[in-house]
mmCIF file of C-alpha atoms and ligand atoms in Angstrom:
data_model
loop_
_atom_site.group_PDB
_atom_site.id
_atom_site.type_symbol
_atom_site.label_atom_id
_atom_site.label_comp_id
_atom_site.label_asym_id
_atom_site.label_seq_id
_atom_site.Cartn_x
_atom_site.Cartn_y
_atom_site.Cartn_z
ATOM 1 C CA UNK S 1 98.100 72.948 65.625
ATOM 2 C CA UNK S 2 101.547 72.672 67.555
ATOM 3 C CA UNK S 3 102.032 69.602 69.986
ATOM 4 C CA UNK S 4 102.005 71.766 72.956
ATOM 5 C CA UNK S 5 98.533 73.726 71.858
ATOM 6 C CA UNK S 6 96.931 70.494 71.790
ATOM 7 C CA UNK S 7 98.570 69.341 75.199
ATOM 8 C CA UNK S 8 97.671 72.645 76.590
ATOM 9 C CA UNK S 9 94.361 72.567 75.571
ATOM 10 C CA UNK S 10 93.319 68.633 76.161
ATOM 11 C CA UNK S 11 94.700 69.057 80.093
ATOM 12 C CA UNK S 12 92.473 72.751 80.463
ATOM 13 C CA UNK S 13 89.571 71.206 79.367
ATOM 14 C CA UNK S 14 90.060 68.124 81.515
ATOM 15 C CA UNK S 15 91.134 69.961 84.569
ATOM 16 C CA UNK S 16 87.939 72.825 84.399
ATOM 17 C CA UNK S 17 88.599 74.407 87.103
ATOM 18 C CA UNK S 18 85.380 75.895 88.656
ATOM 19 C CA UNK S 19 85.761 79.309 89.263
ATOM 20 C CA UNK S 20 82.758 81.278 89.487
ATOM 21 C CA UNK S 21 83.888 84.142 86.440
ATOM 22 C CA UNK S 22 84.016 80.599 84.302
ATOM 23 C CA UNK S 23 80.494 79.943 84.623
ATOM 24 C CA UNK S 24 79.025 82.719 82.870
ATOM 25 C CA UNK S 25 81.628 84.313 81.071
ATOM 26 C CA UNK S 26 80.821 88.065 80.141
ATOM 27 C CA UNK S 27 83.300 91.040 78.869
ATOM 28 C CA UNK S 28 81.849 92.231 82.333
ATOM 29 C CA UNK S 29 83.073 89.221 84.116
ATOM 30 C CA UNK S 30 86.227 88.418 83.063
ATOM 31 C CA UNK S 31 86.962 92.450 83.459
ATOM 32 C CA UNK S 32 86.118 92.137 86.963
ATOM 33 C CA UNK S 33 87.900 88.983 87.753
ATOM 34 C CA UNK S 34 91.122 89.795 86.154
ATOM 35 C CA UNK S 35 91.376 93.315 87.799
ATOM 36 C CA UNK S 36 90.711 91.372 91.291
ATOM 37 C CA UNK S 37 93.232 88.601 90.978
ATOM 38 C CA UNK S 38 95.631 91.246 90.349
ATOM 39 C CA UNK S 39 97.966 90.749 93.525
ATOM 40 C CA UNK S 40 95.466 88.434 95.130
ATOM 41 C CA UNK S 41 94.992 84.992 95.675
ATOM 42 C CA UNK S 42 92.150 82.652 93.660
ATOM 43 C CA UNK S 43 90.036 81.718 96.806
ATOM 44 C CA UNK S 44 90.207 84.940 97.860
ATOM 45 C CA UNK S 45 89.390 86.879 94.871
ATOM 46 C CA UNK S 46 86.569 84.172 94.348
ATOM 47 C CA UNK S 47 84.306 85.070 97.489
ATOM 48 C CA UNK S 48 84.843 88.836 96.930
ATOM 49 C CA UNK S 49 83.997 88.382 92.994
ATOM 50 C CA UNK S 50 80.767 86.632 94.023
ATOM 51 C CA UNK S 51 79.773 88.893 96.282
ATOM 52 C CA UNK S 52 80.897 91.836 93.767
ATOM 53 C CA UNK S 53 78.401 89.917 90.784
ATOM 54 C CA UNK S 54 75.491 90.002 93.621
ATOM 55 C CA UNK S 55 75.806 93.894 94.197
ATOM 56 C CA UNK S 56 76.770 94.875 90.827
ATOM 57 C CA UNK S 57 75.892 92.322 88.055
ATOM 58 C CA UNK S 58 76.485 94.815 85.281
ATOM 59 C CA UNK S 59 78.805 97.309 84.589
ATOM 60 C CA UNK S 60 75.845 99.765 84.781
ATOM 61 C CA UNK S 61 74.967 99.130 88.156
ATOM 62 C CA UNK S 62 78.459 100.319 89.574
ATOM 63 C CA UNK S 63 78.260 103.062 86.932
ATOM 64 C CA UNK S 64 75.506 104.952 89.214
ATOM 65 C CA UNK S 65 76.315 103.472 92.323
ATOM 66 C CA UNK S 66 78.062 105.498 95.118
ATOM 67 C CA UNK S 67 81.660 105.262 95.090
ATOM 68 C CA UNK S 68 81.696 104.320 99.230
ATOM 69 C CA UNK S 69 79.418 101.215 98.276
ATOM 70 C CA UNK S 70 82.109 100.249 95.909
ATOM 71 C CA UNK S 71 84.771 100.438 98.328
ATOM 72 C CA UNK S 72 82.762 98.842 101.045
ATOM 73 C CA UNK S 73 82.210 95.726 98.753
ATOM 74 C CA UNK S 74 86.296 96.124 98.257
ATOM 75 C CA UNK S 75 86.999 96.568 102.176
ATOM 76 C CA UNK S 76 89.765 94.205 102.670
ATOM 77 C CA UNK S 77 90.744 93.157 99.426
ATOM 78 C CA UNK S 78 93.418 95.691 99.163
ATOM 79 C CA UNK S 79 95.173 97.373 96.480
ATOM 80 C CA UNK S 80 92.184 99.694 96.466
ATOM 81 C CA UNK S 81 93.512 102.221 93.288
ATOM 82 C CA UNK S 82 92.102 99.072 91.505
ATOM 83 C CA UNK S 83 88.005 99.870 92.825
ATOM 84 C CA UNK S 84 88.691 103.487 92.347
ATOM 85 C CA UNK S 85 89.591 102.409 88.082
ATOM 86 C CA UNK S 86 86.699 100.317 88.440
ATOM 87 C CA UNK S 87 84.437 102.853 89.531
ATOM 88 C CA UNK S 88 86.122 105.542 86.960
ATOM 89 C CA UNK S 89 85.792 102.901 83.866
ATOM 90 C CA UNK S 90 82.650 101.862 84.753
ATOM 91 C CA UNK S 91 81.422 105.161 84.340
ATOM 92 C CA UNK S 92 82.982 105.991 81.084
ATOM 93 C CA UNK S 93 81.555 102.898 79.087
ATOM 94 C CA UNK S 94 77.973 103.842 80.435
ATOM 95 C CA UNK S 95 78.466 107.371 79.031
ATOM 96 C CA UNK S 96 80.906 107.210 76.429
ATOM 97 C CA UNK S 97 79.769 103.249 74.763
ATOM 98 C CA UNK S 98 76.072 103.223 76.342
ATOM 99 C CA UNK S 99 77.124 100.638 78.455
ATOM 100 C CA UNK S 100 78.776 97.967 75.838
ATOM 101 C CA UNK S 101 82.463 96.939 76.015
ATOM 102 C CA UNK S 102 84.926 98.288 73.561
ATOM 103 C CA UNK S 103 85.845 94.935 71.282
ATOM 104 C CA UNK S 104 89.627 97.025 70.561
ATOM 105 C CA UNK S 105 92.650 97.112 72.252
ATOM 106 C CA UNK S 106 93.073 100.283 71.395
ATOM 107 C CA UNK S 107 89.919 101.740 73.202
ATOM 108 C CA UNK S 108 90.181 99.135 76.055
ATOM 109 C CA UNK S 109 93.878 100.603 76.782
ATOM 110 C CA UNK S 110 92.214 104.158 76.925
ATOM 111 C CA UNK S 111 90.467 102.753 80.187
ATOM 112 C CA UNK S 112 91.357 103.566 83.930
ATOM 113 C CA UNK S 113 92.905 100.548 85.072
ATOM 114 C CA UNK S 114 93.233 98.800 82.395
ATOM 115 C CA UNK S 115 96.935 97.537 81.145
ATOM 116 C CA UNK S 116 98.581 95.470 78.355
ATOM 117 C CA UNK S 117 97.434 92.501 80.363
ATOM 118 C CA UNK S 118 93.912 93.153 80.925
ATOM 119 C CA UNK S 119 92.991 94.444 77.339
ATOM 120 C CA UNK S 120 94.777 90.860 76.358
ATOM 121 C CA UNK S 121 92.834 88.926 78.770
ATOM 122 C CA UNK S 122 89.524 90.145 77.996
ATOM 123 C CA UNK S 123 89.802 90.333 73.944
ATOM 124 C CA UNK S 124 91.599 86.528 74.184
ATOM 125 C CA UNK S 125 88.775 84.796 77.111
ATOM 126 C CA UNK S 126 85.687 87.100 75.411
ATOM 127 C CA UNK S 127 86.208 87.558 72.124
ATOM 128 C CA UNK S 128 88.602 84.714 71.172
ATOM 129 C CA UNK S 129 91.116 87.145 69.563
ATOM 130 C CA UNK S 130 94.990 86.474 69.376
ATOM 131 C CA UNK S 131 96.403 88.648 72.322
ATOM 132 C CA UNK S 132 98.688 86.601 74.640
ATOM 133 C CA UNK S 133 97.935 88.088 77.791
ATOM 134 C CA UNK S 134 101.785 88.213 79.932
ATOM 135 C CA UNK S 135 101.837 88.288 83.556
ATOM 136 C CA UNK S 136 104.401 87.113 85.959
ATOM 137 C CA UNK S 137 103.407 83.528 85.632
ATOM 138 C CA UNK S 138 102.901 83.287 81.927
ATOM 139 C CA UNK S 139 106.478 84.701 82.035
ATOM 140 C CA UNK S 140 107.973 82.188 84.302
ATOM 141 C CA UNK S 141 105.878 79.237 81.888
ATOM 142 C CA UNK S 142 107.330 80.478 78.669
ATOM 143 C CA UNK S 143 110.995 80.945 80.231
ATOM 144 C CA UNK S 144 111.283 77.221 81.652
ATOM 145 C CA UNK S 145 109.359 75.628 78.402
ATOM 146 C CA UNK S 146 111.394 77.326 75.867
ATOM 147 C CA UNK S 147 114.129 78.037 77.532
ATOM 148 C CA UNK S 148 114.504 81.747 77.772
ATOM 149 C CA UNK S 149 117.231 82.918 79.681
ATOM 150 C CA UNK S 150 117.223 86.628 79.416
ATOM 151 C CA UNK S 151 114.915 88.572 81.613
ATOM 152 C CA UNK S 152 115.366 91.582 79.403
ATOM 153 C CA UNK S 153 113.650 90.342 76.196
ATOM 154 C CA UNK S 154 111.536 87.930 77.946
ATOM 155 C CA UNK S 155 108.204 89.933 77.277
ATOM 156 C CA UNK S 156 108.429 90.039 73.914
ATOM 157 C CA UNK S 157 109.640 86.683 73.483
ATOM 158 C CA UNK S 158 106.482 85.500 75.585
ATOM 159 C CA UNK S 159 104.248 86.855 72.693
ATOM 160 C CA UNK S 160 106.121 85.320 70.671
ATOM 161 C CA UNK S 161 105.458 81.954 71.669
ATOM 162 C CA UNK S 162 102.054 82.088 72.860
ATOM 163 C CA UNK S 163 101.089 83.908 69.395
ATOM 164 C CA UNK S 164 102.600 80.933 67.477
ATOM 165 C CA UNK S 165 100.969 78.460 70.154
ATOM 166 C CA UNK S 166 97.116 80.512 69.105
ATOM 167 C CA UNK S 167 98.299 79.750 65.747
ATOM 168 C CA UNK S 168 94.957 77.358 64.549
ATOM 169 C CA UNK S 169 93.870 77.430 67.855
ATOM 170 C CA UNK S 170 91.426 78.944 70.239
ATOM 171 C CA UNK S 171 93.387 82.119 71.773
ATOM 172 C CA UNK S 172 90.588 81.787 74.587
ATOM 173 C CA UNK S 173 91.907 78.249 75.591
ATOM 174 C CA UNK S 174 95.531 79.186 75.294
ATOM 175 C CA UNK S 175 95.762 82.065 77.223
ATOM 176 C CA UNK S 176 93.417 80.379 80.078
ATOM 177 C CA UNK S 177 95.833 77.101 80.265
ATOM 178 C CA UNK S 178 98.725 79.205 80.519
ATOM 179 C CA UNK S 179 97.337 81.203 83.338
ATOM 180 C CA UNK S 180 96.232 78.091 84.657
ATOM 181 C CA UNK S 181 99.500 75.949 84.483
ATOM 182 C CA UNK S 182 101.366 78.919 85.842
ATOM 183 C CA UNK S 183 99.155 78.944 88.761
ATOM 184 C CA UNK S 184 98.589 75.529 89.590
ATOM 185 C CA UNK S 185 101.728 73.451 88.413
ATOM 186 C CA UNK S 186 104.513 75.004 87.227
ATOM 187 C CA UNK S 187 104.975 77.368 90.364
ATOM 188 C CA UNK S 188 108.018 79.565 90.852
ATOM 189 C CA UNK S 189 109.338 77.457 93.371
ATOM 190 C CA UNK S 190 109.021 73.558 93.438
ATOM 191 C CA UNK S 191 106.823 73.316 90.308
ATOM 192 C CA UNK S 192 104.934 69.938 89.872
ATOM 193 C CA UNK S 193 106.547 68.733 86.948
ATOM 194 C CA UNK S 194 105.757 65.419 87.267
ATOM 195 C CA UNK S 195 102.388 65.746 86.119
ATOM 196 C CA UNK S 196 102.396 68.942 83.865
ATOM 197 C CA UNK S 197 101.018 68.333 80.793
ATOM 198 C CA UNK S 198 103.864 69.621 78.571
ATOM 199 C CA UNK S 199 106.494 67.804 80.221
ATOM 200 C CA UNK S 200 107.464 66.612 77.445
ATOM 201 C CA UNK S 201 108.083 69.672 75.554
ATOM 202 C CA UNK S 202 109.803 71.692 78.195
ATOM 203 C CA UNK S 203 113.373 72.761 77.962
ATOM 204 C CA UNK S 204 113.880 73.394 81.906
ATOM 205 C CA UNK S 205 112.464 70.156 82.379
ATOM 206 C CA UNK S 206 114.562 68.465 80.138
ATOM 207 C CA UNK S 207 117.558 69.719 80.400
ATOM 208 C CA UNK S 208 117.226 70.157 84.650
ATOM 209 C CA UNK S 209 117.889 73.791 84.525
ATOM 210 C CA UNK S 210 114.702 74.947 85.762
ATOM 211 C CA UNK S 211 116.390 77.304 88.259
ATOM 212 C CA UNK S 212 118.229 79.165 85.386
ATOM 213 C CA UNK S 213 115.076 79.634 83.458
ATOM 214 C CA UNK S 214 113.116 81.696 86.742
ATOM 215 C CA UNK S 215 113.554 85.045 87.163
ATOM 216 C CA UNK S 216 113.887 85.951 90.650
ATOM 217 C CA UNK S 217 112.818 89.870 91.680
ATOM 218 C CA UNK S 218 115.394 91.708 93.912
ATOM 219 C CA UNK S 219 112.734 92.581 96.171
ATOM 220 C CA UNK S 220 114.021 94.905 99.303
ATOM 221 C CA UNK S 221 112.519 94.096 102.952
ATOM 222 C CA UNK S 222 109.543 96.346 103.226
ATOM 223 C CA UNK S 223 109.822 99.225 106.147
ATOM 224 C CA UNK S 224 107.654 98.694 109.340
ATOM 225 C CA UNK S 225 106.029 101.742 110.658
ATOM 226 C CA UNK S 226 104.804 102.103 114.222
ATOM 227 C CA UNK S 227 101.649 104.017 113.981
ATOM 228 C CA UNK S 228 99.001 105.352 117.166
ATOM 229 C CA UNK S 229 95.427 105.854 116.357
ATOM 230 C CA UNK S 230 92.761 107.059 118.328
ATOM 231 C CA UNK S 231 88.822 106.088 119.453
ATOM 232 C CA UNK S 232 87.951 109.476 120.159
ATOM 233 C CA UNK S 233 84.110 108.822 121.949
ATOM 234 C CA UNK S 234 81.962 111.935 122.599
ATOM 235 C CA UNK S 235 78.546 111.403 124.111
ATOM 236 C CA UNK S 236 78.893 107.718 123.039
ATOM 237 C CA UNK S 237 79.753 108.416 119.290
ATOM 238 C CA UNK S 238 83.386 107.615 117.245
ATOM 239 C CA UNK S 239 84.935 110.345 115.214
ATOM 240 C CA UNK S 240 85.744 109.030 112.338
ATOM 241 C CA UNK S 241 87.813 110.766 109.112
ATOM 242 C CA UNK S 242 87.550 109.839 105.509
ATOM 243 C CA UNK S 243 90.792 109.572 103.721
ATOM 244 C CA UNK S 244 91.060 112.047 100.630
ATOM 245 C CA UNK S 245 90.207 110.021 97.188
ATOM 246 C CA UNK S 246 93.962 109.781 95.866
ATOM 247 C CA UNK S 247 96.801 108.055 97.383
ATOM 248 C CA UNK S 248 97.227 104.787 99.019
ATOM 249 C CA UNK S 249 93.956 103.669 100.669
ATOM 250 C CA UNK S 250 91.777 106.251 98.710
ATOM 251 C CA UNK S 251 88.628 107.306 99.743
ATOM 252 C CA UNK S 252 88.972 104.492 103.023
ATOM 253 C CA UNK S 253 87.604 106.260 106.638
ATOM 254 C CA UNK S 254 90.343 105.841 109.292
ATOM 255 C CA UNK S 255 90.815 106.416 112.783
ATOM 256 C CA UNK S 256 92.947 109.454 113.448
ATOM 257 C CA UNK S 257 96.311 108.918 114.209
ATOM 258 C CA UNK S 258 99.750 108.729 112.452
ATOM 259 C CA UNK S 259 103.213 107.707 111.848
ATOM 260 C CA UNK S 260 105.378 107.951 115.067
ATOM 261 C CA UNK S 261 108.497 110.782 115.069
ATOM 262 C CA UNK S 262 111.589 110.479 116.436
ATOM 263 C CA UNK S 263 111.573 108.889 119.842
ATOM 264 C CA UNK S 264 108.389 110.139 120.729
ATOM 265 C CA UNK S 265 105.632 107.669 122.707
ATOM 266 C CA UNK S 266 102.338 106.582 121.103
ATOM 267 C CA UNK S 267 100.951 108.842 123.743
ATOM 268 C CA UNK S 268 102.561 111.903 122.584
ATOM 269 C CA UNK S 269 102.455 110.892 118.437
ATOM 270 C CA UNK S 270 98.440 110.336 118.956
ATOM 271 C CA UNK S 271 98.471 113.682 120.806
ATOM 272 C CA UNK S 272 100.395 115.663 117.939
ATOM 273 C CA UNK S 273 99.086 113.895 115.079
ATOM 274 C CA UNK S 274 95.308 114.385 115.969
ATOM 275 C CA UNK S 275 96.110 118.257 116.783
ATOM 276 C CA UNK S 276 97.563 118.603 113.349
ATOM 277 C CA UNK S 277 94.697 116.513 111.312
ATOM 278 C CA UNK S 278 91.566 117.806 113.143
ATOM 279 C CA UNK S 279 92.548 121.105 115.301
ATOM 280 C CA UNK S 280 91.789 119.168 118.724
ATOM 281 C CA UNK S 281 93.824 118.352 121.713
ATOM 282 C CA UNK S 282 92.847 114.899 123.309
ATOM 283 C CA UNK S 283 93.033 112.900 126.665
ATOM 284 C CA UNK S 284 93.916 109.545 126.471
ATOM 285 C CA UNK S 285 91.923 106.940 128.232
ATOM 286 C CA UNK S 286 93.127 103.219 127.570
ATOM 287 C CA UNK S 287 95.315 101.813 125.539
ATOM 288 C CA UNK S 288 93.123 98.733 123.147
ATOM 289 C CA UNK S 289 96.436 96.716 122.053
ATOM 290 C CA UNK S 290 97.992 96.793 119.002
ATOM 291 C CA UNK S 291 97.808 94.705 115.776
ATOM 292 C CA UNK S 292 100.034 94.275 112.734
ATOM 293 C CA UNK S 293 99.400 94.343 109.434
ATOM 294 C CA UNK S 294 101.711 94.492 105.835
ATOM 295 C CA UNK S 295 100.393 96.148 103.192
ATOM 296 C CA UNK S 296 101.628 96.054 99.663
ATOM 297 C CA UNK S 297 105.267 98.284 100.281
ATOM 298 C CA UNK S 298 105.221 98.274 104.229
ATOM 299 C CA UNK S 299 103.875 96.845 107.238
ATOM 300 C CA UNK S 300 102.326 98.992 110.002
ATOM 301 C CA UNK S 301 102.310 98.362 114.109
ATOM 302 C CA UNK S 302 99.323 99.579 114.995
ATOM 303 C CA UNK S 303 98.170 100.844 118.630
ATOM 304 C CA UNK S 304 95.111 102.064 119.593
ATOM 305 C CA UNK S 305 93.680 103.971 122.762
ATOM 306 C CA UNK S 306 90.755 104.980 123.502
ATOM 307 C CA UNK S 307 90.754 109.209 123.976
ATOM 308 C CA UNK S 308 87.919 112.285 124.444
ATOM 309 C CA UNK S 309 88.353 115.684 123.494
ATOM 310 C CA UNK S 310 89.701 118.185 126.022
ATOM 311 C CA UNK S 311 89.897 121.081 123.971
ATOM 312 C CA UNK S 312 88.301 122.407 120.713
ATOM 313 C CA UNK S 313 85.978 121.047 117.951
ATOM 314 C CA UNK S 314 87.463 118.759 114.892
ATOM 315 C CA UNK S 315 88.173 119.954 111.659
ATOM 316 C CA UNK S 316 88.630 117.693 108.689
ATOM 317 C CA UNK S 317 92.256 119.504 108.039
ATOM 318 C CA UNK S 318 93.888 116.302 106.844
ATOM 319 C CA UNK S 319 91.046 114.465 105.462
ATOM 320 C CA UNK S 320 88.348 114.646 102.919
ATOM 321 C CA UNK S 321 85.520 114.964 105.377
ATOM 322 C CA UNK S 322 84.590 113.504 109.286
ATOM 323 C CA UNK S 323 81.612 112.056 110.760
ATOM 324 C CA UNK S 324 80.677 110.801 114.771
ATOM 325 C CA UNK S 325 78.673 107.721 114.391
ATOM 326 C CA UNK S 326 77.666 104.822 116.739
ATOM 327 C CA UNK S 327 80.247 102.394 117.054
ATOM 328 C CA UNK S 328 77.775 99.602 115.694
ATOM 329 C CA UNK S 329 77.445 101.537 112.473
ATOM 330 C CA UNK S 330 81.154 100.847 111.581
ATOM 331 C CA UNK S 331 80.391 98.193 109.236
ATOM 332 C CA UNK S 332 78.835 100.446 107.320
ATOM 333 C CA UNK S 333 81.848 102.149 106.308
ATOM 334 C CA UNK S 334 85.074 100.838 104.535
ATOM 335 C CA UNK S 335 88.149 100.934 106.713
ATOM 336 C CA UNK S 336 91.492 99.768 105.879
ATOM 337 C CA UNK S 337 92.402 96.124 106.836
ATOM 338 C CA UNK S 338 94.573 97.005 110.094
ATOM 339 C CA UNK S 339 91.792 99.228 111.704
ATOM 340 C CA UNK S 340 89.254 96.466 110.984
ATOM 341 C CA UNK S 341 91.673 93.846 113.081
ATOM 342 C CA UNK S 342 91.871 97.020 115.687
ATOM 343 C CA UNK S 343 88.297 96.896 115.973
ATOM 344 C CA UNK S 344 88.127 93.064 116.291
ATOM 345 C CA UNK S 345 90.593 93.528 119.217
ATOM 346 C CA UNK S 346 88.091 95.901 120.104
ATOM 347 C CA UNK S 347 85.090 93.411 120.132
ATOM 348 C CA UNK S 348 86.820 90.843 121.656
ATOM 349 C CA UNK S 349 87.763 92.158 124.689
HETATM 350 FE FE1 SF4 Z 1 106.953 74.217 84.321
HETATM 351 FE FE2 SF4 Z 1 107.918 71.832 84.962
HETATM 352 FE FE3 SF4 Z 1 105.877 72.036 83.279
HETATM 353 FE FE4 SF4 Z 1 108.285 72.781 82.520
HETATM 354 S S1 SF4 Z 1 107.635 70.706 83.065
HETATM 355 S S2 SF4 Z 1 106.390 73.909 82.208
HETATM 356 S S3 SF4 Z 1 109.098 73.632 84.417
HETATM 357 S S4 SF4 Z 1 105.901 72.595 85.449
#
């Protein structure tokens, strides 16, 4: 066993981090948790995953559920292609394994949703098998502690290492101190070298290069969109539109409303864009506020006014389907993160 497996592995096991998807590991589990902590933070990820186990503790159960309970139990976390895999995967094990895992990477590739990463994760953690599992910071670990300057080759050079650090040792531990050292000490920017276990070991460390060993991402300044959306009441009910399945925010119910054009006002956007989605011309009331929100590739300036129908009767011509319900009943439904902050607005005025 290599110095750094056994450093690796002696700080893992004496950190144990409590995370709930640790207690009870299951193929189950650890598929859940890895697909949510995708893009998200621990803490985070940790109250939705509990609250996914409660709903759903088997990949049967979200098999036959409904796919709007899914994305209710999802409602906020973002990201949401990743609940629609979910949903699509679970299904296919319950029909086409009877409900039991694949154990290959070849079949657990085959799944919705599941990548390189995922099928490594979950044959390393659940079946102790020798797949390093590579993601951003297992990338940026490898790079500083063996000194791997080229971004290019810096995948398979990762395997590499972490294959020959597996060598005579538990892949399961290996893989899970990686992702934990990558997370909790050796960050991209001021890592906490000072008390990472493989110090010692570590080229960027050593050599006080650590800046020439992290790959930074040329990442362009999202664009901002100023958006109007409407609370269109009739006899004391909201009209509400479901979002068709594909696409950014899948399968969510909105508010109608849209992207402003040109130099048009919110007024006159709302007016347009809920003629063109549902066939009906509106009056506006009162204006709510407005509330920001970024999403993964943009950010969104959302206003919202409150509006009746003057003229003709909705027709889902942008969206999937539409429904009036009572305004209490909207936590029934999963809404995208900026219309839930609209409605807080909403509730706290
Ligand atoms: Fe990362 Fe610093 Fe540890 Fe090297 S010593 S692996 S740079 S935290």
């Amino acid at each position: 066993m290599s110095k750094i497996s056994l450093a690796l592995s002696s700080w893992y096991q004496m950190q144990n981090y409590n995370f709930p998807w640790r207690e009870k590991k299951t193929v189950y589990s650890i598929w859940i948790s890895e697909i949510m902590l995708q893009q998200t933070q621990v803490n985070t990820a940790s109250s939705y995953f509990k609250s996914w186990m409660k709903k759903f503790p088997s990949v049967d159960k979200v098999a036959s559920a409904n796919i709007d309970t899914v994305l209710k139990l999802w409602e906020g976390l973002g990201y949401y292609q990743r609940a629609h895999n979910i949903y699509h995967t679970a299904q296919t094990i319950h029909k086409k394994y009877n409900g039991v895992f694949p154990k290959t990477y070849d079949e657990l590739i085959s799944l919705k949703g599941i990548g390189d990463y995922t099928a490594s994760a979950i044959l390393s953690i659940a079946y102790d098998q020798p797949y390093p599992a590579i993601d951003g910071n297992l990338k940026r670990v490898i790079a500083r502690l063996y000194g791997v300057k080229d971004s290019k080759h810096i995948i398979k050079e990762s395997k590499r290492y972490i294959s020959m650090l597996m060598k005579n040792y538990s892949p399961s531990i290996i893989n899970q101190s990686l992702m934990d050292l990558g997370r909790e000490i050796c960050l991209p920017v001021n890592p906490k070298c000072i008390i990472c276990p493989v110090k010692k070991y570590c080229e960027g460390f050593n050599s006080n290069l650590i800046d020439q060993y992290t790959f930074k991402k040329n990442r362009k300044k999202p664009p901002i969109y100023d958006v109007a959306v409407g609370l269109i009441f009739k006899n004391n009910k909201l009209l509400i539109a479901k979002r068709k399945n594909k696409g950014l925010l899948g399968g969510l119910w909105e508010l109608p409303g849209g992207k402003l054009k040109n130099k048009e006002t919110f007024e006159k956007c709302l007016q347009r864009e809920v003629f063109e989605e549902l066939n009906i011309k509106i009056k506006i009331i009162n204006k709510i506020g407005f509330v920001k929100h970024h999403y993964s590739h943009f950010g969104i300036n959302m206003y919202g006014f409150t509006c009746e129908i003057k003229s003709g009767k909705p027709k889902p011509l942008a969206s999937d389907t539409i429904k009036w319900i009572n305004f209490e009943e909207i936590i029934n439904y999963a809404f995208p993160k900026a219309t839930l902050k609209l409605f807080d607005l909403l509730n706290d005025s």
